[in-house]
CSV table of C-alpha atoms in Angstrom, one decimal:
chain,number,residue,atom,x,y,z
A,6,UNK,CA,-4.8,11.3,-29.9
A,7,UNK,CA,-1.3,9.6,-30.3
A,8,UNK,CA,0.3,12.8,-30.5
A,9,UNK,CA,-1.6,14.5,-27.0
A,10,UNK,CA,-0.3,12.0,-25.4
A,11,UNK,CA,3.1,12.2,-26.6
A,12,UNK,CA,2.7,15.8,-25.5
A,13,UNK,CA,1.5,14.5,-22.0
A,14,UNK,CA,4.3,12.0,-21.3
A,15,UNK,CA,7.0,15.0,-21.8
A,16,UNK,CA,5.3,17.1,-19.5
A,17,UNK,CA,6.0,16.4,-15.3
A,18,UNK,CA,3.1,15.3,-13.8
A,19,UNK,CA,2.3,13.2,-10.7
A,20,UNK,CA,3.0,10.3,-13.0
A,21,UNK,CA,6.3,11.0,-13.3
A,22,UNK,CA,6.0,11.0,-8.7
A,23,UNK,CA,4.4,7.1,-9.2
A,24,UNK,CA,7.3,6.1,-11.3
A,25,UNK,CA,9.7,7.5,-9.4
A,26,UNK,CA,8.2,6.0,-6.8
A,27,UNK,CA,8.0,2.7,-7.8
A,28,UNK,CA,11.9,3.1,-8.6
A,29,UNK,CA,12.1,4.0,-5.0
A,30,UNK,CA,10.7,0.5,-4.0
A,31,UNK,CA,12.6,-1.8,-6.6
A,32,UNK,CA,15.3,-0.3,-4.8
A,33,UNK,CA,14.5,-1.0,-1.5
A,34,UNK,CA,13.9,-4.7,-2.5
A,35,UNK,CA,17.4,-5.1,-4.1
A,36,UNK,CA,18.8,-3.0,-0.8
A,37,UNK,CA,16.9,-5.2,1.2
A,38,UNK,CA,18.4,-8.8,-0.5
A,39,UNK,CA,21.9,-7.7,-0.4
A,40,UNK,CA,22.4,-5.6,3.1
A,41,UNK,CA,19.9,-6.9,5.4
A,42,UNK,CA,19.4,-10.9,4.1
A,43,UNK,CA,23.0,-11.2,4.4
A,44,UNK,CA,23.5,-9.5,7.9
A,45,UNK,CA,21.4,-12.8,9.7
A,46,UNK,CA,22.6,-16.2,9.4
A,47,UNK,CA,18.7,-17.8,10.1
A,48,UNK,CA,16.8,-15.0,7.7
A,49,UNK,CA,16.0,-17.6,4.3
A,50,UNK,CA,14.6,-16.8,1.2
A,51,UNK,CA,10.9,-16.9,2.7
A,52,UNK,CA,11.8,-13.3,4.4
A,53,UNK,CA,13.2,-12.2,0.9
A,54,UNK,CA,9.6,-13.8,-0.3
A,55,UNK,CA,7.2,-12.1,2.6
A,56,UNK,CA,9.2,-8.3,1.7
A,57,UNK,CA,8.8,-8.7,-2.3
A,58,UNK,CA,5.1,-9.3,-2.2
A,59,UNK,CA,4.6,-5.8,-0.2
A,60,UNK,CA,7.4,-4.3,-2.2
A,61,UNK,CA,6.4,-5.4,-5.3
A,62,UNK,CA,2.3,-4.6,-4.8
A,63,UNK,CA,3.6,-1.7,-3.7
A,64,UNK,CA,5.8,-0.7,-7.2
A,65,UNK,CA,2.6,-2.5,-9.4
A,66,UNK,CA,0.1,-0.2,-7.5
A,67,UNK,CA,2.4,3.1,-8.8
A,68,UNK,CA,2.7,1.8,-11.9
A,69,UNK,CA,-0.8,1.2,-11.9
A,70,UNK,CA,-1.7,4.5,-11.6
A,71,UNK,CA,1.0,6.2,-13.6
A,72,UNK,CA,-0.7,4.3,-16.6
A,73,UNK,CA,-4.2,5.3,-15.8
A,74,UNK,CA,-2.9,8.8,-15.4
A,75,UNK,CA,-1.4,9.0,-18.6
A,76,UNK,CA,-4.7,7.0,-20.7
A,77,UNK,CA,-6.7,10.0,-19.4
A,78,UNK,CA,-5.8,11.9,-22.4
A,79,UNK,CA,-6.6,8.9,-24.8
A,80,UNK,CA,-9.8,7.4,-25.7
A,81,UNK,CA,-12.7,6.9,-23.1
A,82,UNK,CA,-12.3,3.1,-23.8
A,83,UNK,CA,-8.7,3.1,-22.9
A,84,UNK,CA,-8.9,5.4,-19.8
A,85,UNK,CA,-11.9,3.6,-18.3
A,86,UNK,CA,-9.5,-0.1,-18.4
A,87,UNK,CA,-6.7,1.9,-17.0
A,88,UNK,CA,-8.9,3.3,-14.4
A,89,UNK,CA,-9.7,-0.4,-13.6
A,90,UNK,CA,-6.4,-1.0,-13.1
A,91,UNK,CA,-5.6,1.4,-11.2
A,92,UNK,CA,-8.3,0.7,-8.8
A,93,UNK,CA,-6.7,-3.0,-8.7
A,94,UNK,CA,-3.2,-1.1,-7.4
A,95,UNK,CA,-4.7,-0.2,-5.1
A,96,UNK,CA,-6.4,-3.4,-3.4
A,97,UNK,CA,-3.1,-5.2,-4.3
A,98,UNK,CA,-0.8,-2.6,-2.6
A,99,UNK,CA,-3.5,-3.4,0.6
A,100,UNK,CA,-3.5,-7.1,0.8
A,101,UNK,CA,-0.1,-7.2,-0.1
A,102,UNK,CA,1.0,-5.0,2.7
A,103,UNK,CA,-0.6,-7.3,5.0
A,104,UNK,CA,1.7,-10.2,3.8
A,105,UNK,CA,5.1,-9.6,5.8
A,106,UNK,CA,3.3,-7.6,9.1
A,107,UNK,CA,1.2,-11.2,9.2
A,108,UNK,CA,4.0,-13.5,8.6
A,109,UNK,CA,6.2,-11.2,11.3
A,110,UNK,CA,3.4,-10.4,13.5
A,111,UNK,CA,2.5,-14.4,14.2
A,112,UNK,CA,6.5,-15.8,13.4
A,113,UNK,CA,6.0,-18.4,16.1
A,114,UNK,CA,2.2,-19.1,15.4
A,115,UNK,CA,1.9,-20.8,12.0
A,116,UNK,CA,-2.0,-21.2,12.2
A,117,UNK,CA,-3.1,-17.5,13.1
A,118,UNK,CA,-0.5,-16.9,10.8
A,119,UNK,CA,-2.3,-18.9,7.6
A,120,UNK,CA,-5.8,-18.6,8.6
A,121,UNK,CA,-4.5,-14.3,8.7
A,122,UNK,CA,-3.1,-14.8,5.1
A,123,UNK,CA,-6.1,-17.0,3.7
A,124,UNK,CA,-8.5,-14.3,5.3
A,125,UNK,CA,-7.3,-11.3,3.7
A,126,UNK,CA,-6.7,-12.6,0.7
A,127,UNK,CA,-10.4,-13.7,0.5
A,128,UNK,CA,-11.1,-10.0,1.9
A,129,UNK,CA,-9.4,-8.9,-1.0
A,130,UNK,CA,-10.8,-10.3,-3.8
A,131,UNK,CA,-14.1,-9.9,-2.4
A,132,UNK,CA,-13.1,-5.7,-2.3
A,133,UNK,CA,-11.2,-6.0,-5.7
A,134,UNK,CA,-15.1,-7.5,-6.9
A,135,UNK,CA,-16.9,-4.7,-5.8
A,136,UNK,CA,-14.7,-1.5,-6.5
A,137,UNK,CA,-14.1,-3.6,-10.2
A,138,UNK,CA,-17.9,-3.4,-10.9
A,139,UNK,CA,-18.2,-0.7,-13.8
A,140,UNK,CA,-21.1,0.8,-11.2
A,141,UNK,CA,-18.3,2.2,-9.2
A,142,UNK,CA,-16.2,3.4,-11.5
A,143,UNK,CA,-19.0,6.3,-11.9
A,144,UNK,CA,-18.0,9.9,-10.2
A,145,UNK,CA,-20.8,9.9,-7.7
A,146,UNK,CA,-19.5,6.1,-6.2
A,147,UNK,CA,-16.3,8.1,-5.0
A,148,UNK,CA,-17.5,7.6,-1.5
A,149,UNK,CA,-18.3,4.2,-1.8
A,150,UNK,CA,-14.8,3.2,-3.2
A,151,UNK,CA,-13.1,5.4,-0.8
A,152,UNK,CA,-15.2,3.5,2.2
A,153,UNK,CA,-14.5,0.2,0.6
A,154,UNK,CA,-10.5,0.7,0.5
A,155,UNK,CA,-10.7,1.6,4.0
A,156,UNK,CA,-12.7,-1.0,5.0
A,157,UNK,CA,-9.8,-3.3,3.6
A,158,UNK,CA,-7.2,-1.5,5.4
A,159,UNK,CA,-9.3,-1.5,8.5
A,160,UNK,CA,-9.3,-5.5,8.7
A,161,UNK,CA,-5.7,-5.3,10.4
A,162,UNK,CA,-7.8,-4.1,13.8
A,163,UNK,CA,-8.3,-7.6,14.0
A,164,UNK,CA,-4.9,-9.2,14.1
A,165,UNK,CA,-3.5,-6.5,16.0
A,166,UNK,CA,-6.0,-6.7,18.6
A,167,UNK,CA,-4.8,-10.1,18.9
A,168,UNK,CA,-1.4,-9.3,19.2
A,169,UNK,CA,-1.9,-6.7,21.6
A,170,UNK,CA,-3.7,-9.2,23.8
A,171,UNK,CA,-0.6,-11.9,23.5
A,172,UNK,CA,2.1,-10.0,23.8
A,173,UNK,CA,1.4,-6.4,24.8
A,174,UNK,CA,1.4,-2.8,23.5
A,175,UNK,CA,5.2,-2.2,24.8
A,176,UNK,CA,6.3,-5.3,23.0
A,177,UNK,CA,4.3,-4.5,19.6
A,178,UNK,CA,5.7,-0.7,20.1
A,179,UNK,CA,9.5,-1.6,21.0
A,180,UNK,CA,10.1,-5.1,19.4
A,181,UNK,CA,7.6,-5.0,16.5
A,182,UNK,CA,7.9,-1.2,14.7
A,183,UNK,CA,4.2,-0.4,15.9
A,184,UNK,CA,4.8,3.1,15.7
A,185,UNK,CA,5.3,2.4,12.1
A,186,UNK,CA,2.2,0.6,11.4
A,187,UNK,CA,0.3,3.0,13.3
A,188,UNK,CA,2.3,6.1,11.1
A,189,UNK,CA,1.0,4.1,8.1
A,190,UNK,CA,-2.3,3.6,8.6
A,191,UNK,CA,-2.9,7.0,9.6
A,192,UNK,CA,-1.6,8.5,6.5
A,193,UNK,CA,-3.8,5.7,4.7
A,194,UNK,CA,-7.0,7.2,5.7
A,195,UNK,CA,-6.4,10.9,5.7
A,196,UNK,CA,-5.3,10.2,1.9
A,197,UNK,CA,-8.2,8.7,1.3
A,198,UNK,CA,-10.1,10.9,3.3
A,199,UNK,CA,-8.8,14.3,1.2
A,200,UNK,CA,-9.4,12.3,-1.9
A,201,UNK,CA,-12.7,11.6,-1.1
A,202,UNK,CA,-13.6,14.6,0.0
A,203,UNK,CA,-11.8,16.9,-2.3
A,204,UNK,CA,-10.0,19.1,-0.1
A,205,UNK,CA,-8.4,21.6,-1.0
A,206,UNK,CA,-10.1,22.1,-4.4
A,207,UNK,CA,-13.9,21.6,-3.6
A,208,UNK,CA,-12.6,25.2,-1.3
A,209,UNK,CA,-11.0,27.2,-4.2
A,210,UNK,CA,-12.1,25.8,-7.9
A,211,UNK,CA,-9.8,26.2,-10.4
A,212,UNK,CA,-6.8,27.1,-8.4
A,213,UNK,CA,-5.5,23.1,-7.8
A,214,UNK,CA,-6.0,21.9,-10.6
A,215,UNK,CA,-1.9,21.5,-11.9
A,216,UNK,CA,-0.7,21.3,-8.4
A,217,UNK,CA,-1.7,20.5,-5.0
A,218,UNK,CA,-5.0,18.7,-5.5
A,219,UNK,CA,-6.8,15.7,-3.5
A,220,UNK,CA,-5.6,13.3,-5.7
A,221,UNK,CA,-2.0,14.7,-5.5
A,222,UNK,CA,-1.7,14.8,-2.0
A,223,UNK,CA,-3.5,11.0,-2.1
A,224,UNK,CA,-0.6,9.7,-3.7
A,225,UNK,CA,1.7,11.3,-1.8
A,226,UNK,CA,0.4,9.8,1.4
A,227,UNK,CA,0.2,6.5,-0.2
A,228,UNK,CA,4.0,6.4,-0.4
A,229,UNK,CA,4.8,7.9,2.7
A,230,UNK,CA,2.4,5.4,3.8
A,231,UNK,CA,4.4,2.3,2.3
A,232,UNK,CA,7.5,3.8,3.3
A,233,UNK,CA,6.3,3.8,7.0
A,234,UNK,CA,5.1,0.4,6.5
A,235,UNK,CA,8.7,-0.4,5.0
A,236,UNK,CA,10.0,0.9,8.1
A,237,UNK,CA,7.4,-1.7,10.3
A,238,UNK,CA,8.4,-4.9,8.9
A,239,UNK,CA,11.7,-3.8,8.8
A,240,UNK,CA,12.2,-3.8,12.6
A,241,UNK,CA,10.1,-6.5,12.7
A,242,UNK,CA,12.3,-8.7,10.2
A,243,UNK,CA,15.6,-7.0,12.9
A,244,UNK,CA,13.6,-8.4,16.4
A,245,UNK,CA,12.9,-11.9,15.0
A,246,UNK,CA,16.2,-12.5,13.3
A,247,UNK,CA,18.7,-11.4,16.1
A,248,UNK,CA,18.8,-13.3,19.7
A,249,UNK,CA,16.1,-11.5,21.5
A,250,UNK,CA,13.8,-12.8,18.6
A,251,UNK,CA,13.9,-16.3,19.5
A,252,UNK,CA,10.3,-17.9,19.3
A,253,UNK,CA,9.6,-18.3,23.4
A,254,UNK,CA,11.5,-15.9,24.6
């Protein structure tokens, strides 16, 4: 068994697209610290603090599933924990996604802005206890899981709704990288969407199964997804830390 998966780790897989990945985002936190920290005389270390929780839930949630991907060629025992874990990337890549668009989406409104945080952390655990529950981890539960991660993602409907109703769609769209957010969710579901579904290979069996399957192209979105949403808080961080981002303005 030791040996297979010796045999496995030399061989390029999408694991070797998670790690790289997750590379990709270390990167964009150390990038982030020295070029962008340093440009603003009022950004602190709690900016540095809202971008490494999405950055790093974003590197744990590739590195998550780089180790389940790599146990499947182990024992049963070992590739059912890993699949656990994986399935935690994934709610902690979620909820910590939510982190800096919250604490940038309500700057100048420190309640909404905890009673936001609080919430979705609650929301989280409570999806983390479901999808965790060895019931789910059966094949025929894909749906459910699938419904459940999009359920979590779906919460931000109700913050944005609010922030479209103080401060407009132009503002959210110009000021706030919207676009981004919207770019991100989008690519979200339709992962999770061909995932659950199992599009293309459910069409043509046997012909996806190296490259080019659901679960590929899953992953894929996923971190075009959290580049997007890199992109969001980004101009976000840009609109509240140079003059036209003064709180009352």
């Amino acid at each position: 068994m030791v040996r297979l998966c010796s045999v496995y780790l030399r061989v390029p897989t999408q694991r070797d697209c998670h790690l790289w990945g997750a590379l990709l985002f270390v990167v964009l936190l150390a990038t982030f610290q020295s070029k962008y920290v340093g440009a603003y005389e009022t950004a602190t270390w709690i900016d540095t603090c809202a971008f490494a929780v999405f950055l790093l839930s974003a590197v744990f949630c590739l590195i998550a599933s780089a180790a389940f991907h790599t146990s499947t060629c182990h024992s049963e025992r070992v590739s059912a924990k890993c699949h656990v874990l994986d399935y935690t990337g994934i709610v902690v890549l979620t909820v910590g996604s939510f982190v800096p668009c919250i604490f940038y989406g309500f700057y100048c409104e420190p309640l909404s802005q905890a009673l936001y945080l609080i919430a979705i952390a609650l929301v989280g655990i409570g999806a983390a206890y479901i999808v965790l529950d060895p019931e789910y981890a059966k094949p025929t539960h894909r749906g459910a899981r699938t419904g459940v991660f999009i359920g979590l993602g779906l919460c931000a409907v109700i913050p944005v709704t609010q922030l479209v109703i103080t401060h407009g769609a132009s503002k959210l769209l110009s000021e706030m990288g919207f676009g981004w957010l919207l770019t991100s969710g989008a690519l979200y579901i339709a992962g999770a969407l061909i995932y659950a579904t199992r599009i293309p290979e459910r069409t043509a069996p046997g012909k996806f199964d190296c490259l080019f399957a659901s679960h590929q192209i899953f992953h894929i979105c996923v971190v075009l997804a959290a580049l997007a949403h890199w992109f969001c808080v980004l101009t976000a961080f840009d609109h509240w830390h140079s003059d036209p981002g003064v709180c009352g303005s």
